[in-house]
Tab-separated table of C-alpha atoms in Angstrom:
chain	number	residue	atom	x	y	z
A	1	MET	CA	-6.314	-0.301	-25.670
A	2	GLN	CA	-8.059	0.291	-22.366
A	3	VAL	CA	-11.636	1.536	-22.457
A	4	TRP	CA	-12.467	3.570	-19.389
A	5	PRO	CA	-15.982	3.984	-17.989
A	6	SER	CA	-17.951	7.021	-19.051
A	7	SER	CA	-17.694	8.473	-15.538
A	8	TRP	CA	-13.884	8.632	-15.941
A	9	ARG	CA	-14.191	10.580	-19.185
A	10	ILE	CA	-16.802	12.908	-17.698
A	11	ARG	CA	-14.617	13.703	-14.685
A	12	ARG	CA	-11.629	14.321	-16.941
A	13	THR	CA	-13.538	16.826	-19.066
A	14	ARG	CA	-14.961	18.536	-16.020
A	15	VAL	CA	-11.576	19.044	-14.343
A	16	GLU	CA	-9.885	20.291	-17.521
A	17	SER	CA	-12.616	22.898	-17.977
A	18	LEU	CA	-11.936	24.554	-14.627
A	19	PRO	CA	-10.168	27.929	-15.011
A	20	ASP	CA	-7.834	27.306	-12.048
A	21	SER	CA	-6.454	24.101	-13.522
A	22	GLU	CA	-6.271	25.139	-17.185
A	23	ALA	CA	-2.851	26.766	-16.959
A	24	LEU	CA	-1.394	23.871	-14.979
A	25	LEU	CA	-2.737	21.204	-17.297
A	26	THR	CA	-1.483	23.150	-20.327
A	27	ALA	CA	1.998	23.406	-18.858
A	28	LEU	CA	2.268	19.716	-18.016
A	29	ASP	CA	2.969	16.983	-20.531
A	30	PRO	CA	-0.366	15.814	-22.073
A	31	ASP	CA	0.926	12.237	-22.295
A	32	ALA	CA	1.684	12.244	-18.565
A	33	ILE	CA	-1.751	13.671	-17.741
A	34	ALA	CA	-3.532	11.059	-19.874
A	35	GLN	CA	-1.924	8.067	-18.158
A	36	SER	CA	-4.374	5.671	-16.540
A	37	PRO	CA	-4.115	4.721	-12.831
A	38	ALA	CA	-2.586	1.387	-13.880
A	39	ASP	CA	0.074	3.184	-15.937
A	40	MET	CA	0.787	5.548	-13.054
A	41	TYR	CA	1.175	2.588	-10.699
A	42	GLU	CA	3.715	0.962	-13.015
A	43	SER	CA	5.801	4.095	-13.552
A	44	GLN	CA	5.513	6.213	-10.388
A	45	PRO	CA	7.417	4.934	-7.344
A	46	HIS	CA	5.533	7.098	-4.815
A	47	LEU	CA	2.122	5.852	-5.904
A	48	ARG	CA	3.359	2.275	-5.983
A	49	THR	CA	4.871	2.663	-2.513
A	50	VAL	CA	1.614	3.853	-0.936
A	51	VAL	CA	-0.693	1.421	-2.774
A	52	SER	CA	1.493	-1.609	-2.075
A	53	PHE	CA	1.876	-0.483	1.551
A	54	LEU	CA	-1.899	-0.505	2.019
A	55	ALA	CA	-2.462	-3.752	0.126
A	56	ARG	CA	0.331	-5.709	1.805
A	57	ASN	CA	-0.589	-4.633	5.334
A	58	VAL	CA	-4.268	-5.521	4.941
A	59	ALA	CA	-3.444	-8.814	3.202
A	60	HIS	CA	-1.063	-9.673	6.027
A	61	LEU	CA	-4.011	-9.845	8.426
A	62	GLY	CA	-5.731	-13.185	8.732
A	63	LEU	CA	-9.286	-13.383	7.345
A	64	HIS	CA	-11.186	-15.590	9.792
A	65	VAL	CA	-14.728	-16.942	9.995
A	66	TYR	CA	-16.622	-16.901	13.293
A	67	ARG	CA	-20.033	-18.046	14.489
A	68	ARG	CA	-21.931	-16.054	17.099
A	69	ASP	CA	-23.713	-18.176	19.707
A	70	GLU	CA	-27.033	-17.368	21.345
A	71	ASN	CA	-25.314	-16.194	24.519
A	72	GLY	CA	-23.256	-13.668	22.563
A	73	SER	CA	-19.957	-15.556	22.645
A	74	ARG	CA	-18.211	-16.523	19.444
A	75	LYS	CA	-16.153	-19.417	18.181
A	76	ARG	CA	-13.850	-19.573	15.215
A	77	VAL	CA	-15.140	-21.807	12.423
A	78	ARG	CA	-12.574	-23.764	10.423
A	79	ASP	CA	-14.509	-26.626	8.794
A	80	HIS	CA	-17.313	-24.643	7.133
A	81	ALA	CA	-17.433	-24.240	3.337
A	82	LEU	CA	-17.060	-20.466	3.758
A	83	ALA	CA	-13.852	-20.862	5.769
A	84	ARG	CA	-12.437	-23.291	3.196
A	85	LEU	CA	-13.318	-20.917	0.351
A	86	LEU	CA	-11.630	-17.933	1.991
A	87	ALA	CA	-8.582	-20.072	2.742
A	88	ARG	CA	-8.343	-20.907	-0.981
A	89	PRO	CA	-10.492	-18.483	-3.026
A	90	ASN	CA	-9.639	-20.277	-6.273
A	91	PRO	CA	-7.088	-22.853	-7.474
A	92	HIS	CA	-4.623	-20.118	-8.446
A	93	THR	CA	-4.899	-17.682	-5.526
A	94	THR	CA	-4.135	-17.663	-1.813
A	95	THR	CA	-5.947	-15.579	0.773
A	96	PHE	CA	-3.060	-13.098	0.855
A	97	GLU	CA	-3.146	-12.599	-2.923
A	98	PHE	CA	-6.943	-12.372	-2.918
A	99	VAL	CA	-7.060	-9.607	-0.292
A	100	GLN	CA	-4.068	-7.859	-1.850
A	101	ALA	CA	-5.886	-7.670	-5.197
A	102	ILE	CA	-9.024	-6.257	-3.556
A	103	VAL	CA	-7.160	-3.515	-1.701
A	104	SER	CA	-4.959	-2.655	-4.701
A	105	ASN	CA	-8.008	-2.184	-6.925
A	106	LEU	CA	-9.729	-0.055	-4.291
A	107	ALA	CA	-6.617	2.077	-3.853
A	108	LEU	CA	-6.051	2.628	-7.579
A	109	PHE	CA	-9.595	2.746	-8.974
A	110	ASP	CA	-11.756	3.157	-5.849
A	111	ARG	CA	-13.561	0.029	-6.995
A	112	ALA	CA	-13.046	-3.718	-6.654
A	113	LEU	CA	-15.254	-6.419	-8.161
A	114	ILE	CA	-15.257	-9.996	-6.843
A	115	TRP	CA	-16.652	-12.568	-9.261
A	116	VAL	CA	-18.458	-15.312	-7.335
A	117	THR	CA	-18.575	-18.528	-9.366
A	118	PRO	CA	-21.135	-21.053	-8.035
A	119	ASP	CA	-20.966	-24.835	-8.291
A	120	ASN	CA	-23.781	-27.167	-9.322
A	121	THR	CA	-25.645	-26.512	-6.055
A	122	ASP	CA	-25.374	-22.694	-6.333
A	123	THR	CA	-22.843	-22.681	-3.486
A	124	PRO	CA	-19.891	-20.361	-4.164
A	125	ALA	CA	-17.023	-22.438	-5.504
A	126	GLU	CA	-14.520	-19.740	-6.520
A	127	LEU	CA	-13.812	-16.078	-5.805
A	128	ARG	CA	-11.875	-14.035	-8.359
A	129	VAL	CA	-11.039	-10.327	-8.387
A	130	ILE	CA	-11.892	-8.851	-11.797
A	131	THR	CA	-9.091	-6.863	-13.414
A	132	GLU	CA	-10.288	-3.303	-13.972
A	133	SER	CA	-8.977	-3.074	-17.545
A	134	TRP	CA	-11.164	-6.056	-18.532
A	135	ILE	CA	-14.352	-4.021	-18.005
A	136	VAL	CA	-15.343	-2.625	-21.397
A	137	ASP	CA	-19.053	-1.952	-20.914
A	138	THR	CA	-22.108	-2.379	-18.694
A	139	VAL	CA	-25.631	-3.381	-19.756
A	140	ASP	CA	-29.133	-3.328	-18.251
A	141	SER	CA	-28.046	-0.689	-15.766
A	142	THR	CA	-30.101	1.818	-13.801
A	143	PRO	CA	-28.899	5.106	-12.301
A	144	PHE	CA	-28.440	3.237	-9.011
A	145	ALA	CA	-27.036	-0.167	-9.973
A	146	VAL	CA	-25.242	-2.009	-12.755
A	147	GLY	CA	-27.178	-4.825	-14.439
A	148	SER	CA	-24.275	-6.774	-15.926
A	149	TYR	CA	-20.584	-6.241	-16.585
A	150	VAL	CA	-19.124	-6.904	-20.031
A	151	LEU	CA	-15.556	-8.228	-19.754
A	152	SER	CA	-12.932	-8.667	-22.437
A	153	PRO	CA	-9.744	-10.146	-20.957
A	154	ASP	CA	-8.045	-10.647	-24.333
A	155	GLY	CA	-9.456	-7.544	-26.042
A	156	LYS	CA	-11.411	-9.647	-28.555
A	157	ASN	CA	-13.877	-12.033	-26.952
A	158	ARG	CA	-16.487	-10.692	-24.535
A	159	VAL	CA	-18.097	-12.242	-21.485
A	160	THR	CA	-21.198	-10.864	-19.761
A	161	VAL	CA	-21.272	-11.326	-15.995
A	162	PRO	CA	-24.533	-10.549	-14.146
A	163	ALA	CA	-24.169	-8.155	-11.249
A	164	SER	CA	-25.821	-10.801	-9.049
A	165	ASP	CA	-22.630	-12.879	-9.429
A	166	VAL	CA	-20.416	-9.955	-8.467
A	167	ILE	CA	-19.656	-8.479	-5.045
A	168	GLU	CA	-19.054	-4.768	-5.652
A	169	LEU	CA	-16.867	-2.628	-3.424
A	170	HIS	CA	-16.470	1.039	-4.292
A	171	GLY	CA	-16.088	4.435	-2.728
A	172	TRP	CA	-18.136	7.577	-3.149
A	173	ASN	CA	-18.532	9.419	-6.450
A	174	ALA	CA	-20.083	12.862	-6.669
A	175	GLY	CA	-21.530	12.156	-10.111
A	176	ASP	CA	-22.244	8.414	-10.193
A	177	CYS	CA	-23.380	6.278	-7.256
A	178	ARG	CA	-22.538	3.063	-9.133
A	179	THR	CA	-18.788	3.497	-8.960
A	180	GLY	CA	-16.051	5.315	-7.067
A	181	THR	CA	-13.586	8.076	-7.901
A	182	SER	CA	-9.974	7.077	-8.402
A	183	PRO	CA	-7.597	8.957	-6.059
A	184	VAL	CA	-5.179	9.128	-8.994
A	185	VAL	CA	-7.467	11.772	-10.537
A	186	ALA	CA	-6.651	14.106	-7.646
A	187	LEU	CA	-2.957	13.194	-7.857
A	188	ARG	CA	-2.450	13.360	-11.606
A	189	ALA	CA	-0.940	16.862	-11.584
A	190	VAL	CA	1.519	15.937	-8.823
A	191	LEU	CA	2.437	12.658	-10.520
A	192	ALA	CA	2.752	14.318	-13.928
A	193	GLU	CA	5.109	16.850	-12.371
A	194	GLN	CA	7.245	14.006	-11.066
A	195	ILE	CA	7.259	12.414	-14.512
A	196	GLN	CA	8.555	15.639	-16.040
A	197	ALA	CA	11.169	15.955	-13.273
A	198	GLN	CA	12.390	12.440	-14.070
A	199	VAL	CA	12.536	13.249	-17.782
A	200	TYR	CA	14.453	16.461	-17.047
A	201	ARG	CA	17.004	14.663	-14.880
A	202	GLY	CA	17.459	12.031	-17.574
A	203	GLN	CA	18.044	14.692	-20.212
A	204	LEU	CA	20.465	16.495	-17.915
A	205	TRP	CA	22.542	13.368	-17.413
A	206	SER	CA	22.414	12.503	-21.117
A	207	ASN	CA	23.168	15.950	-22.528
A	208	GLY	CA	25.290	17.464	-19.778
A	209	GLY	CA	29.071	17.406	-19.773
A	210	ARG	CA	30.764	14.532	-17.939
A	211	ILE	CA	33.386	16.791	-16.372
A	212	GLY	CA	33.475	16.549	-12.595
A	213	ALA	CA	36.182	19.186	-12.106
A	214	TYR	CA	38.575	21.340	-14.088
A	215	LEU	CA	41.895	23.127	-13.517
A	216	THR	CA	42.482	26.853	-14.020
A	217	ARG	CA	45.872	28.546	-14.534
A	218	PRO	CA	46.321	32.305	-13.989
A	219	LYS	CA	46.881	34.324	-17.131
A	220	ASP	CA	50.023	35.900	-15.620
A	221	ALA	CA	51.623	32.509	-14.880
A	222	PRO	CA	54.951	31.701	-16.553
A	223	GLU	CA	54.815	30.595	-20.160
A	224	TRP	CA	53.841	26.931	-20.430
A	225	GLY	CA	55.254	25.237	-23.481
A	226	ASN	CA	54.167	22.011	-25.056
A	227	VAL	CA	56.772	20.067	-23.129
A	228	GLY	CA	55.692	21.433	-19.741
A	229	ARG	CA	51.982	21.005	-20.556
A	230	LYS	CA	52.547	17.393	-21.644
A	231	ARG	CA	54.625	16.632	-18.564
A	232	PHE	CA	51.950	18.009	-16.229
A	233	LYS	CA	49.140	16.053	-17.945
A	234	GLU	CA	51.110	12.805	-17.771
A	235	GLN	CA	51.972	13.329	-14.108
A	236	TRP	CA	48.357	14.214	-13.220
A	237	LYS	CA	46.976	11.213	-15.064
A	238	ALA	CA	49.469	8.836	-13.485
A	239	ALA	CA	48.919	10.143	-9.947
A	240	TYR	CA	45.221	11.011	-9.660
A	241	THR	CA	43.328	8.961	-12.246
A	242	GLY	CA	42.953	5.265	-12.986
A	243	THR	CA	44.636	3.092	-10.370
A	244	GLY	CA	47.452	5.408	-9.335
A	245	LYS	CA	48.738	5.316	-5.788
A	246	LYS	CA	47.661	8.916	-5.122
A	247	VAL	CA	44.089	8.539	-6.362
A	248	GLY	CA	41.825	10.295	-3.858
A	249	GLY	CA	44.709	12.240	-2.372
A	250	VAL	CA	45.256	16.008	-2.283
A	251	PRO	CA	46.927	17.249	-5.487
A	252	LEU	CA	49.820	19.675	-5.397
A	253	LEU	CA	49.170	22.362	-8.026
A	254	GLU	CA	51.687	24.638	-9.731
A	255	ASP	CA	51.871	28.333	-10.666
A	256	GLY	CA	48.716	29.371	-8.770
A	257	MET	CA	46.515	26.779	-10.468
A	258	GLU	CA	43.056	26.049	-8.959
A	259	LEU	CA	40.845	22.947	-9.006
A	260	LYS	CA	37.169	23.804	-9.450
A	261	ARG	CA	34.220	21.451	-9.314
A	262	LEU	CA	31.684	21.355	-12.115
A	263	GLY	CA	28.237	19.793	-12.103
A	264	PHE	CA	24.791	20.138	-10.612
A	265	SER	CA	23.846	19.404	-7.039
A	266	ALA	CA	20.698	17.487	-6.067
A	267	LYS	CA	20.436	19.729	-3.010
A	268	GLU	CA	20.677	22.931	-5.029
A	269	GLU	CA	18.092	21.648	-7.510
A	270	ASP	CA	15.761	20.671	-4.590
A	271	TYR	CA	15.365	17.147	-5.958
A	272	VAL	CA	15.220	15.620	-2.489
A	273	GLU	CA	12.689	18.124	-1.176
A	274	GLY	CA	10.562	17.717	-4.297
A	275	THR	CA	10.594	13.952	-3.893
A	276	LYS	CA	9.591	14.213	-0.230
A	277	LEU	CA	6.773	16.607	-1.084
A	278	ALA	CA	5.419	14.274	-3.771
A	279	LEU	CA	5.512	11.251	-1.464
A	280	THR	CA	3.884	13.237	1.340
A	281	THR	CA	1.107	14.406	-0.983
A	282	VAL	CA	0.356	10.892	-2.234
A	283	ALA	CA	0.390	9.592	1.344
A	284	ALA	CA	-2.010	12.345	2.450
A	285	VAL	CA	-4.538	11.473	-0.262
A	286	TYR	CA	-4.494	7.856	0.916
A	287	HIS	CA	-4.602	8.873	4.625
A	288	VAL	CA	-1.254	7.234	5.380
A	289	ASN	CA	1.171	8.778	7.847
A	290	PRO	CA	4.371	9.584	5.876
A	291	THR	CA	6.477	8.331	8.778
A	292	MET	CA	5.231	4.801	8.068
A	293	LEU	CA	6.596	5.117	4.520
A	294	GLY	CA	10.128	6.004	5.559
A	295	LEU	CA	10.004	9.808	5.930
A	296	LEU	CA	11.737	9.937	9.309
A	297	ASP	CA	12.490	13.673	9.574
A	298	ASN	CA	10.439	14.084	12.770
A	299	ALA	CA	10.325	10.444	13.862
A	300	ASN	CA	11.335	9.005	17.215
A	301	TYR	CA	10.722	5.723	19.018
A	302	SER	CA	7.660	6.983	20.875
A	303	ASN	CA	5.683	8.456	17.974
A	304	VAL	CA	6.611	5.643	15.566
A	305	ARG	CA	5.165	3.175	18.056
A	306	GLU	CA	1.944	5.185	18.257
A	307	PHE	CA	1.815	5.579	14.471
A	308	ARG	CA	1.987	1.786	14.167
A	309	SER	CA	-1.065	1.425	16.406
A	310	MET	CA	-2.893	4.172	14.516
A	311	LEU	CA	-2.190	2.376	11.234
A	312	TYR	CA	-4.690	-0.404	11.927
A	313	VAL	CA	-7.262	1.926	13.489
A	314	ASP	CA	-7.295	5.195	11.547
A	315	THR	CA	-5.596	4.313	8.252
A	316	LEU	CA	-6.575	0.716	7.548
A	317	GLY	CA	-9.586	0.552	9.864
A	318	PRO	CA	-12.170	2.057	7.452
A	319	LEU	CA	-10.811	0.002	4.550
A	320	ILE	CA	-10.984	-3.204	6.585
A	321	ALA	CA	-14.508	-2.403	7.788
A	322	MET	CA	-15.626	-1.825	4.193
A	323	ILE	CA	-14.343	-5.231	3.024
A	324	GLU	CA	-15.790	-7.027	6.039
A	325	ALA	CA	-19.200	-5.387	5.578
A	326	ARG	CA	-19.420	-6.371	1.911
A	327	LEU	CA	-18.365	-9.972	2.486
A	328	ASN	CA	-20.741	-10.339	5.413
A	329	ALA	CA	-23.656	-8.799	3.521
A	330	TYR	CA	-23.263	-10.403	0.080
A	331	LEU	CA	-21.230	-13.599	0.490
A	332	ILE	CA	-22.351	-15.402	3.640
A	333	ASP	CA	-26.024	-15.698	2.616
A	334	ARG	CA	-24.963	-17.749	-0.419
A	335	PHE	CA	-24.058	-20.656	1.916
A	336	ALA	CA	-26.250	-23.107	3.741
A	337	ASP	CA	-26.058	-23.214	7.532
A	338	SER	CA	-24.894	-19.596	7.652
A	339	ASP	CA	-26.803	-18.500	10.768
A	340	GLY	CA	-24.522	-16.552	13.050
A	341	LEU	CA	-21.558	-16.669	10.660
A	342	TYR	CA	-19.487	-13.586	9.954
A	343	VAL	CA	-16.073	-12.725	8.525
A	344	GLU	CA	-13.514	-10.651	10.397
A	345	PHE	CA	-9.898	-9.651	9.901
A	346	ASN	CA	-7.582	-10.633	12.737
A	347	ILE	CA	-6.463	-7.157	13.777
A	348	SER	CA	-5.917	-8.095	17.417
A	349	GLU	CA	-2.565	-9.735	16.669
A	350	LYS	CA	-1.274	-6.518	15.140
A	351	LEU	CA	-2.401	-4.446	18.122
A	352	GLU	CA	-0.930	-6.730	20.785
A	353	GLY	CA	2.392	-4.905	20.713
A	354	SER	CA	5.837	-6.272	21.460
A	355	PHE	CA	6.640	-9.550	23.202
A	356	GLU	CA	7.009	-7.717	26.527
A	357	ASP	CA	3.588	-6.061	26.125
A	358	GLN	CA	1.925	-9.361	25.194
A	359	ASN	CA	3.572	-11.106	28.139
A	360	GLN	CA	2.261	-8.486	30.542
A	361	GLN	CA	-1.263	-8.642	29.090
A	362	LEU	CA	-1.408	-12.448	29.209
A	363	SER	CA	-0.033	-12.495	32.736
A	364	THR	CA	-2.746	-10.079	33.832
A	365	ALA	CA	-5.421	-12.132	32.049
A	366	LEU	CA	-4.209	-15.314	33.750
A	367	ALA	CA	-3.964	-13.782	37.230
A	368	SER	CA	-7.338	-12.028	37.028
A	369	GLY	CA	-9.094	-15.244	36.131
A	370	TYR	CA	-10.651	-14.520	32.746
A	371	MET	CA	-8.247	-16.745	30.775
A	372	THR	CA	-7.045	-20.244	31.586
A	373	VAL	CA	-3.497	-21.522	31.324
A	374	ASN	CA	-4.350	-23.457	28.176
A	375	GLU	CA	-5.971	-20.416	26.562
A	376	VAL	CA	-2.807	-18.425	27.214
A	377	ARG	CA	-0.635	-21.251	25.891
A	378	GLN	CA	-2.829	-21.473	22.801
A	379	ARG	CA	-2.174	-17.794	22.073
A	380	LEU	CA	1.549	-18.577	22.253
A	381	ASN	CA	1.217	-21.692	20.039
A	382	LEU	CA	2.168	-23.979	22.920
A	383	PRO	CA	0.620	-27.412	23.671
A	384	ALA	CA	-2.138	-27.680	26.277
A	385	LEU	CA	-1.533	-28.981	29.787
A	386	PRO	CA	-3.702	-31.682	31.434
A	387	ASP	CA	-4.904	-29.398	34.253
A	388	GLY	CA	-4.720	-26.142	32.321
A	389	ASP	CA	-8.443	-25.528	31.782
A	390	VAL	CA	-9.165	-24.222	35.281
A	391	LEU	CA	-9.555	-20.499	35.824
A	392	ALA	CA	-7.397	-18.939	38.506
A	393	ARG	CA	-9.254	-17.566	41.537
A	394	PRO	CA	-8.038	-14.156	42.708
A	395	LEU	CA	-7.852	-13.856	46.498
A	396	ASN	CA	-10.270	-10.899	46.564
A	397	THR	CA	-12.934	-12.742	44.542
A	398	GLU	CA	-15.681	-15.084	45.722
A	399	TRP	CA	-17.340	-17.490	43.283
A	400	ILE	CA	-21.110	-17.646	43.403
A	401	ASP	CA	-22.959	-20.070	41.075
A	402	GLY	CA	-20.229	-19.905	38.495
A	403	ASN	CA	-20.046	-16.106	38.566
A	404	SER	CA	-17.667	-13.860	40.435
A	405	GLU	CA	-18.412	-11.039	42.814
A	406	GLU	CA	-15.651	-8.681	43.792
A	407	GLU	CA	-15.268	-7.918	47.487
A	408	THR	CA	-13.414	-4.960	48.863
A	409	GLU	CA	-10.972	-5.914	51.550
């Protein structure tokens, strides 16, 4: 049984006490309302779509380590202990899985906890994302910070982890500055409505008749004896059911008979529109453009291309900045020789555009003289050339003491 923090229970009581939401919460299934964010993620496709979309796209970015020099330039660091740790956070996790777990926890619970396990020299040896359901209590806490987290992975044994060994990432909470507010709280009515819609459709398919169409015969038609009725049924079954040669063809009816369809229509029941509305609402809460999730009603090549660029600036940008800030503030100082080091996601590769756009940008960089041939070839994963480290000299530029001064012709 999951034990939720007191702030969760307080928010639940507060929302249920509001007059505007009382009727809605009474009408919806209490079991659906009481589901935890983890349960909602497992059962609701729209929530899973948005959360996995965020987590996978952030995890797909490379997490690199750089060192800032005194002159302001930077160089990527690959052989430092921090770079090796981020490349393999622990023996069971890759960088992709590590970042994916962080973003998934933030998206579902508005909180992610990274357990930093030191080695014998107090240097971080492992990084593990704590599963939210393991947290059963906190101790030695103040109104502003948690002292220690009490974890129970198996539901029996308990482990106390000091907050000093944990890197905390969380959003804003109106009632508790030590934790965030799960977006699922705001979505629970919409998700519960979808749960009830799924239950209703299941009941409709289970309890409804399995008749796709039926035949009607006018009451003033000639008398139809047992022989004629049997003959017609046998002919109909042989021609239009099973594997008959006329299956799918147009039947020829007798005596003014009519073929009428029977059943419910997804369009008439607004199932499709309800599904789109639910997905759009979940996407809006997570600040994701619905077009990026497959809702292409108003999509075209131009705006989809712009939406893709906006994804890593407006949608994922704040989330990426939050993770970078926490790692830079609370992880780097745990290492020796950390002066000038910082962690950064490699967003530039995602914003470079198509092959044609990259080719044009690199050509401009090469011709203008701020990138060498080997630097361009390195970006394209090509081997260096012997004489490729010389900057090109534009014809309208004069070199003075290693610097350039532009002259107007």
